[in-house]
PDB file of C-alpha atoms and ligand atoms in Angstrom:
ATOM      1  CA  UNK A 277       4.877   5.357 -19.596  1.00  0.00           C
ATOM      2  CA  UNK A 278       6.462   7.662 -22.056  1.00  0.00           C
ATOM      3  CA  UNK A 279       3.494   9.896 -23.054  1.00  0.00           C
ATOM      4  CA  UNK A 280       4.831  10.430 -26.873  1.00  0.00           C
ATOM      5  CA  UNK A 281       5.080   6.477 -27.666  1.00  0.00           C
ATOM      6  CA  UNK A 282       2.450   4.911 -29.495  1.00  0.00           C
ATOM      7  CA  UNK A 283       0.097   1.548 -28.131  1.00  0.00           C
ATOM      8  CA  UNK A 284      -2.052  -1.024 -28.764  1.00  0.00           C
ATOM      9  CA  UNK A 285      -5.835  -0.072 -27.828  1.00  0.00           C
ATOM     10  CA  UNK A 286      -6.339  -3.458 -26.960  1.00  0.00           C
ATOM     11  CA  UNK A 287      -3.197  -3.855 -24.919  1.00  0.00           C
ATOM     12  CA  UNK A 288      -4.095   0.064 -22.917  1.00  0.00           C
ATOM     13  CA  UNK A 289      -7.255  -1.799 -22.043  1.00  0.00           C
ATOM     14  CA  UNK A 290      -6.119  -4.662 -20.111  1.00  0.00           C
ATOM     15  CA  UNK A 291      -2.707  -3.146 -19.195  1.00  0.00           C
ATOM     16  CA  UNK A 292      -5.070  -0.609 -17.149  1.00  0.00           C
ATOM     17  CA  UNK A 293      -7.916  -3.216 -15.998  1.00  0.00           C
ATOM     18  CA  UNK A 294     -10.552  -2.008 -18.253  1.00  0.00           C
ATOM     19  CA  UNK A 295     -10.756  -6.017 -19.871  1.00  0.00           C
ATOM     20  CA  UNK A 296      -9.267  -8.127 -21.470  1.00  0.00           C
ATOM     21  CA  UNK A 297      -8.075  -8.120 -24.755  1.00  0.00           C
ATOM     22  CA  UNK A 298     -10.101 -10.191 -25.971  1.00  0.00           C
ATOM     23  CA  UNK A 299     -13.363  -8.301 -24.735  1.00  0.00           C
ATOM     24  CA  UNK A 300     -12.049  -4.913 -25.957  1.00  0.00           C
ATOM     25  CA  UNK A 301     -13.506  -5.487 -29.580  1.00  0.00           C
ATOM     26  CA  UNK A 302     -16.747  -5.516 -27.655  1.00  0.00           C
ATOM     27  CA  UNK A 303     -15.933  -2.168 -26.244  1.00  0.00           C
ATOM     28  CA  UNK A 304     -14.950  -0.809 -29.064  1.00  0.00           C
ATOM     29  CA  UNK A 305     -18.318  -1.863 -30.965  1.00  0.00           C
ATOM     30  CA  UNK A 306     -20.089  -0.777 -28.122  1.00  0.00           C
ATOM     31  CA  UNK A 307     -18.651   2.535 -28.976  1.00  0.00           C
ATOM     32  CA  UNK A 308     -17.175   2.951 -25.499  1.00  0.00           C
ATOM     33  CA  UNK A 309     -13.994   4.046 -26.624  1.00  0.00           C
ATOM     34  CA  UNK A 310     -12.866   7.403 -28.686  1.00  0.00           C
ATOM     35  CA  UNK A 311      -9.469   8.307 -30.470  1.00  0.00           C
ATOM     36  CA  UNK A 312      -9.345  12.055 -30.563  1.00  0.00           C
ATOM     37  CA  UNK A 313     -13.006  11.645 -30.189  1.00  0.00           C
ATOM     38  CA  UNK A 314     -13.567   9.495 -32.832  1.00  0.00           C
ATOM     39  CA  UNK A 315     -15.272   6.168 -32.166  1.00  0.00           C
ATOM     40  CA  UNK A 316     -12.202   3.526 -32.520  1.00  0.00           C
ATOM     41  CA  UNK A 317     -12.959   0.459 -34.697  1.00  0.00           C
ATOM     42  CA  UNK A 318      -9.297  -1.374 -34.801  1.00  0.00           C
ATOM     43  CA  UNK A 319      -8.452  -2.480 -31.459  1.00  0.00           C
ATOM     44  CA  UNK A 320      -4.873  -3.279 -33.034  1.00  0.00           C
ATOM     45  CA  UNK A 321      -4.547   0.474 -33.794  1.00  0.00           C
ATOM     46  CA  UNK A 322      -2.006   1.951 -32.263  1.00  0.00           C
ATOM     47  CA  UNK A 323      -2.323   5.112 -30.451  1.00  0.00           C
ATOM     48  CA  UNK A 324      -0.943   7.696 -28.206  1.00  0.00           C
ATOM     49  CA  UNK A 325      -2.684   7.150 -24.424  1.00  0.00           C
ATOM     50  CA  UNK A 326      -3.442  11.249 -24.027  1.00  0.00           C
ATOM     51  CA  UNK A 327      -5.708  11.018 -27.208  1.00  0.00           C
ATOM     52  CA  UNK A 328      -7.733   8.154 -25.800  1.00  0.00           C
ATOM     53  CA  UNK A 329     -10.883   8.009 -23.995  1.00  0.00           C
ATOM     54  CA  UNK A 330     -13.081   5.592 -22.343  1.00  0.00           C
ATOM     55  CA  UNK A 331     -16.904   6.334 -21.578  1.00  0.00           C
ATOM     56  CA  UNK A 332     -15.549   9.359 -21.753  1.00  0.00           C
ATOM     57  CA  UNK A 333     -12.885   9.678 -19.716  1.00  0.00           C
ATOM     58  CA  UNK A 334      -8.767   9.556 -19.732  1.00  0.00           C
ATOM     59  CA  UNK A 335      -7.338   6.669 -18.638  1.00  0.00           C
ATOM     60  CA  UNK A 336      -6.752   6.140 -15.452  1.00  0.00           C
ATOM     61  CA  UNK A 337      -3.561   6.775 -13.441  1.00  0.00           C
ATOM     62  CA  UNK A 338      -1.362   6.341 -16.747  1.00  0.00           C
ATOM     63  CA  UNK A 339       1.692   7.092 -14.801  1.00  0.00           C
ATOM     64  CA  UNK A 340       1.063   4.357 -12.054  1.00  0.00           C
ATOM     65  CA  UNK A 341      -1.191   4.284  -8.970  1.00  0.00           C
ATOM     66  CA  UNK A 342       0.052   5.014  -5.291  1.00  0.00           C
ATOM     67  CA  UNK A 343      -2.020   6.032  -2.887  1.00  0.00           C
ATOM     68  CA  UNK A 344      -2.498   6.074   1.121  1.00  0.00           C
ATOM     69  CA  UNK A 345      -5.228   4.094   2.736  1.00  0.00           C
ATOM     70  CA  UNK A 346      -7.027   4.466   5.893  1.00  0.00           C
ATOM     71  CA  UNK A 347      -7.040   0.543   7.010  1.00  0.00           C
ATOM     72  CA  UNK A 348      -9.711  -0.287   9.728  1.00  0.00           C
ATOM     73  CA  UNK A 349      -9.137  -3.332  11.855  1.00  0.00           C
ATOM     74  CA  UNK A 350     -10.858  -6.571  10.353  1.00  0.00           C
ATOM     75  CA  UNK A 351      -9.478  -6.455   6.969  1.00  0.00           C
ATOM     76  CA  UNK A 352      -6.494  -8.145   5.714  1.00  0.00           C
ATOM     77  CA  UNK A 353      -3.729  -7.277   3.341  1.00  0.00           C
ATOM     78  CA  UNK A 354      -3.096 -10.533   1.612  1.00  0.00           C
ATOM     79  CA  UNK A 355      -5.652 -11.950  -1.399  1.00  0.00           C
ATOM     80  CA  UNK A 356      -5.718 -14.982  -0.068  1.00  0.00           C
ATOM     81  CA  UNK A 357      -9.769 -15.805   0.250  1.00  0.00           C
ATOM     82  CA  UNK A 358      -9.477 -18.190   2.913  1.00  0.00           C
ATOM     83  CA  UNK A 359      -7.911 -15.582   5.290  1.00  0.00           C
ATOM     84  CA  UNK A 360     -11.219 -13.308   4.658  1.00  0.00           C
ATOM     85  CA  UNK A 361     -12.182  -9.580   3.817  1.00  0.00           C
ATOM     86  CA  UNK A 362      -9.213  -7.888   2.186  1.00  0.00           C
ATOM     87  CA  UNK A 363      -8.076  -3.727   1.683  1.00  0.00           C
ATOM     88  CA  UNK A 364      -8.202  -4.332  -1.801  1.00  0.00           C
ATOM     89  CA  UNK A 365     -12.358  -4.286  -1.314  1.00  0.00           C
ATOM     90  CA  UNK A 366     -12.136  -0.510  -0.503  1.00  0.00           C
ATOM     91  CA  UNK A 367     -10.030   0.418  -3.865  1.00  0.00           C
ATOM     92  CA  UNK A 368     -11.531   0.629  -7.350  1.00  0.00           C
ATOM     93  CA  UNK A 369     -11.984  -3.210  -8.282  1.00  0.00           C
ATOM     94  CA  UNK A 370     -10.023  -1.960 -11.952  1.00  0.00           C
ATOM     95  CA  UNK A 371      -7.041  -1.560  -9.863  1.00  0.00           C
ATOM     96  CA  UNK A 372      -7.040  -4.870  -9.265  1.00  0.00           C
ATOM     97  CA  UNK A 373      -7.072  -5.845 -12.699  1.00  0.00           C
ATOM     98  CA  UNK A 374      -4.473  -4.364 -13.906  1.00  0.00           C
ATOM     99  CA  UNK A 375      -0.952  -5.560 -15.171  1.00  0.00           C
ATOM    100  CA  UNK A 376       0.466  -5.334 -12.621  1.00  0.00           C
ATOM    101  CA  UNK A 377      -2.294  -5.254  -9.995  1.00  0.00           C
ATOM    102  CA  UNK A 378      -1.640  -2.825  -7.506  1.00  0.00           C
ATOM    103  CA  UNK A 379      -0.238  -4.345  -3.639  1.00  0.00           C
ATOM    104  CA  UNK A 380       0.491  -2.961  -0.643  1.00  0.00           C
ATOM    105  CA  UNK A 381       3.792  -1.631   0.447  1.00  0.00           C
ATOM    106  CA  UNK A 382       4.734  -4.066   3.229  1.00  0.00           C
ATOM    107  CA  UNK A 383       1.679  -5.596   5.268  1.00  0.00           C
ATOM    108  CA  UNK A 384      -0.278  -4.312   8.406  1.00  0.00           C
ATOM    109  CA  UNK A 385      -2.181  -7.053  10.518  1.00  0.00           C
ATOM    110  CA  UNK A 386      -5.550  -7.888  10.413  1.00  0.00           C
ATOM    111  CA  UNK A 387      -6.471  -5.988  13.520  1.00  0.00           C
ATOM    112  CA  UNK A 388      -3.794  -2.803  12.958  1.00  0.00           C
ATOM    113  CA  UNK A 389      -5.302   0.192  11.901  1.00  0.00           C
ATOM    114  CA  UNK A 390      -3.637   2.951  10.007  1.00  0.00           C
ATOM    115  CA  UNK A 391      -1.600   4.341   6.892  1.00  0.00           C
ATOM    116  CA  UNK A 392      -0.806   1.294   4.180  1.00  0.00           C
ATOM    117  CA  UNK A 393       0.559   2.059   0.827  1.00  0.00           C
ATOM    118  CA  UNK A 394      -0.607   0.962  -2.095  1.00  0.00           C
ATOM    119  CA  UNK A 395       0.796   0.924  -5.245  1.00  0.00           C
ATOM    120  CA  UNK A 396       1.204  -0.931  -8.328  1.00  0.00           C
ATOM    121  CA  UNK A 397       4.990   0.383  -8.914  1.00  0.00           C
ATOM    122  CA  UNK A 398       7.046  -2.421  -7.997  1.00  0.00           C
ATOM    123  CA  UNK A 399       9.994  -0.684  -7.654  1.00  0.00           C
ATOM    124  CA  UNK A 400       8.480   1.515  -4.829  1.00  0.00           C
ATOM    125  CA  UNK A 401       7.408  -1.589  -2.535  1.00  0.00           C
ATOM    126  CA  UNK A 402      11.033  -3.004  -3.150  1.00  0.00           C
ATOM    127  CA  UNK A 403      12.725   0.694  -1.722  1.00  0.00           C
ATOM    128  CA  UNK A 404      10.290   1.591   0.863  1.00  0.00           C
ATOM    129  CA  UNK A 405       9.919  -2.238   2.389  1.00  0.00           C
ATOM    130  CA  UNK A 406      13.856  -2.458   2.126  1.00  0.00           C
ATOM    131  CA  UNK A 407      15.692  -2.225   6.316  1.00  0.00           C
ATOM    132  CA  UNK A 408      18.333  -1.093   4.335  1.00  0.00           C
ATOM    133  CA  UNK A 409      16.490   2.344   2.692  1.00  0.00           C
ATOM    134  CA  UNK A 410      15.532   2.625   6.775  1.00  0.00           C
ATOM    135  CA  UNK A 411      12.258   4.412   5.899  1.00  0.00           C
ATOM    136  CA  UNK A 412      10.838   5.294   9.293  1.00  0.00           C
ATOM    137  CA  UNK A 413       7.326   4.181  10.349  1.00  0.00           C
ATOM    138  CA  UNK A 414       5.233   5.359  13.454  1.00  0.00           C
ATOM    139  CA  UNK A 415       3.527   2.942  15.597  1.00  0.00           C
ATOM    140  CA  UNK A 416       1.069   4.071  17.792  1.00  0.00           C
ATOM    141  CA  UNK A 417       0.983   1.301  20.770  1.00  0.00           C
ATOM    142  CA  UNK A 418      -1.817   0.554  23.546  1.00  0.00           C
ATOM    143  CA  UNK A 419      -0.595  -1.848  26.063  1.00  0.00           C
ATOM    144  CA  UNK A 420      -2.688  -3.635  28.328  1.00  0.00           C
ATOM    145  CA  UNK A 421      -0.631  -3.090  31.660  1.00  0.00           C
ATOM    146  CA  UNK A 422       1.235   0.053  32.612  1.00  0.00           C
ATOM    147  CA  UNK A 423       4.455   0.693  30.381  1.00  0.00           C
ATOM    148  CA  UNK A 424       8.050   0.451  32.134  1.00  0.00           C
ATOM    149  CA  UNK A 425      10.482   3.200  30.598  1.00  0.00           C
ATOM    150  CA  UNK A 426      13.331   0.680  30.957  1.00  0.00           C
ATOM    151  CA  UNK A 427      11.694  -0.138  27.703  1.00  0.00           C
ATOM    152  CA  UNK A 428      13.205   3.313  25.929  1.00  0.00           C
ATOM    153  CA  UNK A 429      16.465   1.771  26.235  1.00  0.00           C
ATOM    154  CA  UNK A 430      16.323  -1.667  25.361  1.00  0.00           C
ATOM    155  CA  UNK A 431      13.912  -0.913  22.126  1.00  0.00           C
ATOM    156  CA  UNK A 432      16.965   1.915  22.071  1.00  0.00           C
ATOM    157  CA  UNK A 433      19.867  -0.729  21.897  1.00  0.00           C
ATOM    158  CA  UNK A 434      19.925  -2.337  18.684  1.00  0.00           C
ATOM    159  CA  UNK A 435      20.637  -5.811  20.909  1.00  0.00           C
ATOM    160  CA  UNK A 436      16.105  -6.827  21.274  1.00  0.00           C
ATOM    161  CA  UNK A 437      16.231 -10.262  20.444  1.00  0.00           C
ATOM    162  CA  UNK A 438      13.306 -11.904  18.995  1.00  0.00           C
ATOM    163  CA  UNK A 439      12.183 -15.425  19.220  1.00  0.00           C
ATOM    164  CA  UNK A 440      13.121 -17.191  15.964  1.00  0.00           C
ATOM    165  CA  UNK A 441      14.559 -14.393  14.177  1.00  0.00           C
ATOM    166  CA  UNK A 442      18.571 -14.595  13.420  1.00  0.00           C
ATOM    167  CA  UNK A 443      19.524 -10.731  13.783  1.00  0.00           C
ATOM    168  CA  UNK A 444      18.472  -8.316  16.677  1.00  0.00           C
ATOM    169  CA  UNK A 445      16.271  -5.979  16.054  1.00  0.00           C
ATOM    170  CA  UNK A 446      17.628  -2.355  14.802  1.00  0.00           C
ATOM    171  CA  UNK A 447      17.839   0.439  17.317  1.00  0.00           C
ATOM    172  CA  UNK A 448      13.973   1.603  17.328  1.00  0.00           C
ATOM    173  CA  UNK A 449      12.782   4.898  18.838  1.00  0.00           C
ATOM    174  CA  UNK A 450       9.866   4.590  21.722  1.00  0.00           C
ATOM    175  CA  UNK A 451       8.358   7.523  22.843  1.00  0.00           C
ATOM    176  CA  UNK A 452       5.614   6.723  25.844  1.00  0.00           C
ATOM    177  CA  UNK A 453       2.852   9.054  25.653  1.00  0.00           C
ATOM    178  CA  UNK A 454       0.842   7.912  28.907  1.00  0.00           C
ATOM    179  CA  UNK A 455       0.795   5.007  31.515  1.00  0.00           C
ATOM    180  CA  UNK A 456      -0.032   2.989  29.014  1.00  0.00           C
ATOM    181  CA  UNK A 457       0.274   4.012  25.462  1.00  0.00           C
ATOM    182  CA  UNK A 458       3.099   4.845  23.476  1.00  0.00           C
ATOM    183  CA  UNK A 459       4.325   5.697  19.945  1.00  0.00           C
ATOM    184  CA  UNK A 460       7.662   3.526  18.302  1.00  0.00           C
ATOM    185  CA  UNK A 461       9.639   4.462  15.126  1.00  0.00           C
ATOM    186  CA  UNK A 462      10.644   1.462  13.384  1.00  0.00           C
ATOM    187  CA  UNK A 463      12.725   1.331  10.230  1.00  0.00           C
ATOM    188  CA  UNK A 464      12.669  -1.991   9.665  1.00  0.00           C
ATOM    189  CA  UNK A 465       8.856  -4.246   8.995  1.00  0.00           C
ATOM    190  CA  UNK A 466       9.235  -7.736  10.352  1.00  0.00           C
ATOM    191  CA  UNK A 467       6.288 -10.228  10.792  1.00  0.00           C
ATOM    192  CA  UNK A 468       4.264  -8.962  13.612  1.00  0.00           C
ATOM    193  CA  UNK A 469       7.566  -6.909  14.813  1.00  0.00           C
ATOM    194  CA  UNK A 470       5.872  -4.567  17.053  1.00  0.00           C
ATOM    195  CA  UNK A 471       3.746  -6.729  18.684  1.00  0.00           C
ATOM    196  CA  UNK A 472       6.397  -9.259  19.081  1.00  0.00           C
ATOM    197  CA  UNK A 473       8.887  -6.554  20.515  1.00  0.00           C
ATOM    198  CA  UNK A 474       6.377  -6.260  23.346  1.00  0.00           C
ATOM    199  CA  UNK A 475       5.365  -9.594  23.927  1.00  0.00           C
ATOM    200  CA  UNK A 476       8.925 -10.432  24.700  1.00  0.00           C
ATOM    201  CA  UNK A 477       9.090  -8.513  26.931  1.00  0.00           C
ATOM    202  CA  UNK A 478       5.906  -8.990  28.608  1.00  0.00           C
ATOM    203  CA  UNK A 479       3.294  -6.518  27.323  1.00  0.00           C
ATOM    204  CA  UNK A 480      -0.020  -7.372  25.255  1.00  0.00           C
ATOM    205  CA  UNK A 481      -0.481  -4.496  22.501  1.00  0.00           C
ATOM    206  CA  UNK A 482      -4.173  -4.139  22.610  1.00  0.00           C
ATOM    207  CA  UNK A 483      -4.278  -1.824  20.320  1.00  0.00           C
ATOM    208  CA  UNK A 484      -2.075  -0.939  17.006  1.00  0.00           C
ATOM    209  CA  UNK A 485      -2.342   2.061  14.823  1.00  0.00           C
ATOM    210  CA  UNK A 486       0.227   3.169  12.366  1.00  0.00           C
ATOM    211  CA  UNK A 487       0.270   7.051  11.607  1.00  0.00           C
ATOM    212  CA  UNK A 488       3.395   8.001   9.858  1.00  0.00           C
ATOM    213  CA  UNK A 489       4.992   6.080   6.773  1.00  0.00           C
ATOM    214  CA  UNK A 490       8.366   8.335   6.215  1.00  0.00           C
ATOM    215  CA  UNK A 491       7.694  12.364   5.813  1.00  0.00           C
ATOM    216  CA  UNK A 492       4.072  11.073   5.352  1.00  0.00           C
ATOM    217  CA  UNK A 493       1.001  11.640   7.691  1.00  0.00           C
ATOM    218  CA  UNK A 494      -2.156   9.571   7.688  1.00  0.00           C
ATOM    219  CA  UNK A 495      -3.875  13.188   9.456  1.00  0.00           C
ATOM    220  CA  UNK A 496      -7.320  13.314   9.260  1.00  0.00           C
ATOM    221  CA  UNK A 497      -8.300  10.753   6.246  1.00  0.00           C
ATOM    222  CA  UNK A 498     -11.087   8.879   7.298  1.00  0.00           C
ATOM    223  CA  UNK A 499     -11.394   5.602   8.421  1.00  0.00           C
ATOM    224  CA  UNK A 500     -11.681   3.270   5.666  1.00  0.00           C
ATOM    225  CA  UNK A 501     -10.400   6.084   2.646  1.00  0.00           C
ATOM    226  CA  UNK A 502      -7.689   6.638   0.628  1.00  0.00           C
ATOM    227  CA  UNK A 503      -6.112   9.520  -1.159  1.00  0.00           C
ATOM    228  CA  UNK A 504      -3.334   9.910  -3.490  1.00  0.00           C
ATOM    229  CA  UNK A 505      -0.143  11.269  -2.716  1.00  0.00           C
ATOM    230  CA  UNK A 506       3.285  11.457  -4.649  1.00  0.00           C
ATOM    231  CA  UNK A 507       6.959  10.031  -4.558  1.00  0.00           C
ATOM    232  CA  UNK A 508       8.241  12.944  -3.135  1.00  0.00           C
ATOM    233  CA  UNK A 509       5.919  13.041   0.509  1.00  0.00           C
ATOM    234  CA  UNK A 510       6.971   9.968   1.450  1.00  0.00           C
TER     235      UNK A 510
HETATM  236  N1  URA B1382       3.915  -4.587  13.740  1.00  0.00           N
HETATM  237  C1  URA B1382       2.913  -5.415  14.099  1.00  0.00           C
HETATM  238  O1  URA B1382       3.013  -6.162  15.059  1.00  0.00           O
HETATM  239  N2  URA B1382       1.794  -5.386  13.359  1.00  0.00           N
HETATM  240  C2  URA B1382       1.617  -4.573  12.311  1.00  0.00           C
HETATM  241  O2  URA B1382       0.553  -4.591  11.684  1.00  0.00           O
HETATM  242  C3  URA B1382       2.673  -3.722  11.958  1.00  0.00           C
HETATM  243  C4  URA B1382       3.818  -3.749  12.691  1.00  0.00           C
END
């Protein structure tokens, strides 16, 4: 948002999930919201975002919001109630009010753990969810028998078929780490893709963990947290 252009209070407040339009007069007669720290009485005035405050405070994440999340297991990534307990429960509840809401960049299962995106650029989720911007992501894999190397290969090939899917899977780097655990690179995100390359081939992942979206790390955020980070580490 171009910071020298001028704006609607009313429209900065629900643009940013403060409330709605229609509930900003009450804000503004509640004296919750300053101009240059002067109490603003018009919410039609129009105004530039760096001179406005609310309880005291800038507005928040002008620019746009993306940030990495620690995702435990039992939480999913779609708002769909009926599916249950959603990521979006850890993030400021604002964020979720905003125009546009912020999303995840591609979807982890219920039960994976790891580094998700989130983001209310739209543009971002479009490049980094894209097979064709082949943004890498690490998988860390637990299987529940002993791994065969012939697997390095055949992930290796670029010929994996999967059950109902049209196209083989691209080549994908797998790395195993122990009898029974492994780490893949995958540049592509389908449905359930690394659990399904395994199945196919006869291995249950047990467990699922992703730690590496591009350049970026997940490191040592804690379980359940989320930081921001920019463009550029991805
Ligand atoms: N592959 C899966 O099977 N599950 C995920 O959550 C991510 C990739």
């Amino acid at each position: 948002m171009a910071s020298m252009t001028r704006y609607r209070i009313d429209q900065m407040l629900s643009r940013h999930g403060y409330c709605s339009r229609g509930e900003s007069r009450g804000w503004l007669k509640a004296g919750r919201v300053t101009v240059s720290g002067e109490k603003a009485k018009n919410p039609a005035d129009k105004v530039l975002l760096a001179d406005l405050r609310i309880d005291g405070e800038p507005i928040d994440h002008p620019e746009g919001i993306l940030v990495m999340l620690h995702k435990p297991a039992g939480l999913v990534c779609s708002r769909e109630e009926r599916e249950g307990p959603n990521v979006y429960s850890l993030l400021p509840e604002r964020w979720s009010r905003r125009n546009p809401p912020i999303t995840s960049v591609g979807r982890l299962d219920k039960e994976t753990t790891g580094l998700l995106l989130i983001t209310d650029r739209g543009e971002l989720v479009q490049r980094w969810t894209s097979p064709r911007h082949k943004v890498t992501k690490r998988y860390e894999v637990v299987s529940d028998q002993d791994l065969d190397p012939d697997l390095v290969p055949l992930f290796a090939s670029g010929t994996l078929r999967l059950p109902d899917d049209a196209d083989p899977c691209l080549p994908a780097n797998l790395v195993l780490t122990g009898v029974r655990t492994a780490y893949l690179d995958l540049v592509e995100g389908r449905y359930h893709q690394v659990r399904r390359m395994f199945a196919g081939q006869g291995f249950r992942v047990t467990s699922l963990h992703r730690s590496q979206f591009g350049a970026l790390e997940l490191g040592d955020l804690p379980l359940g947290q989320w930081r921001a980070v920019t463009e550029e580490s991805i």
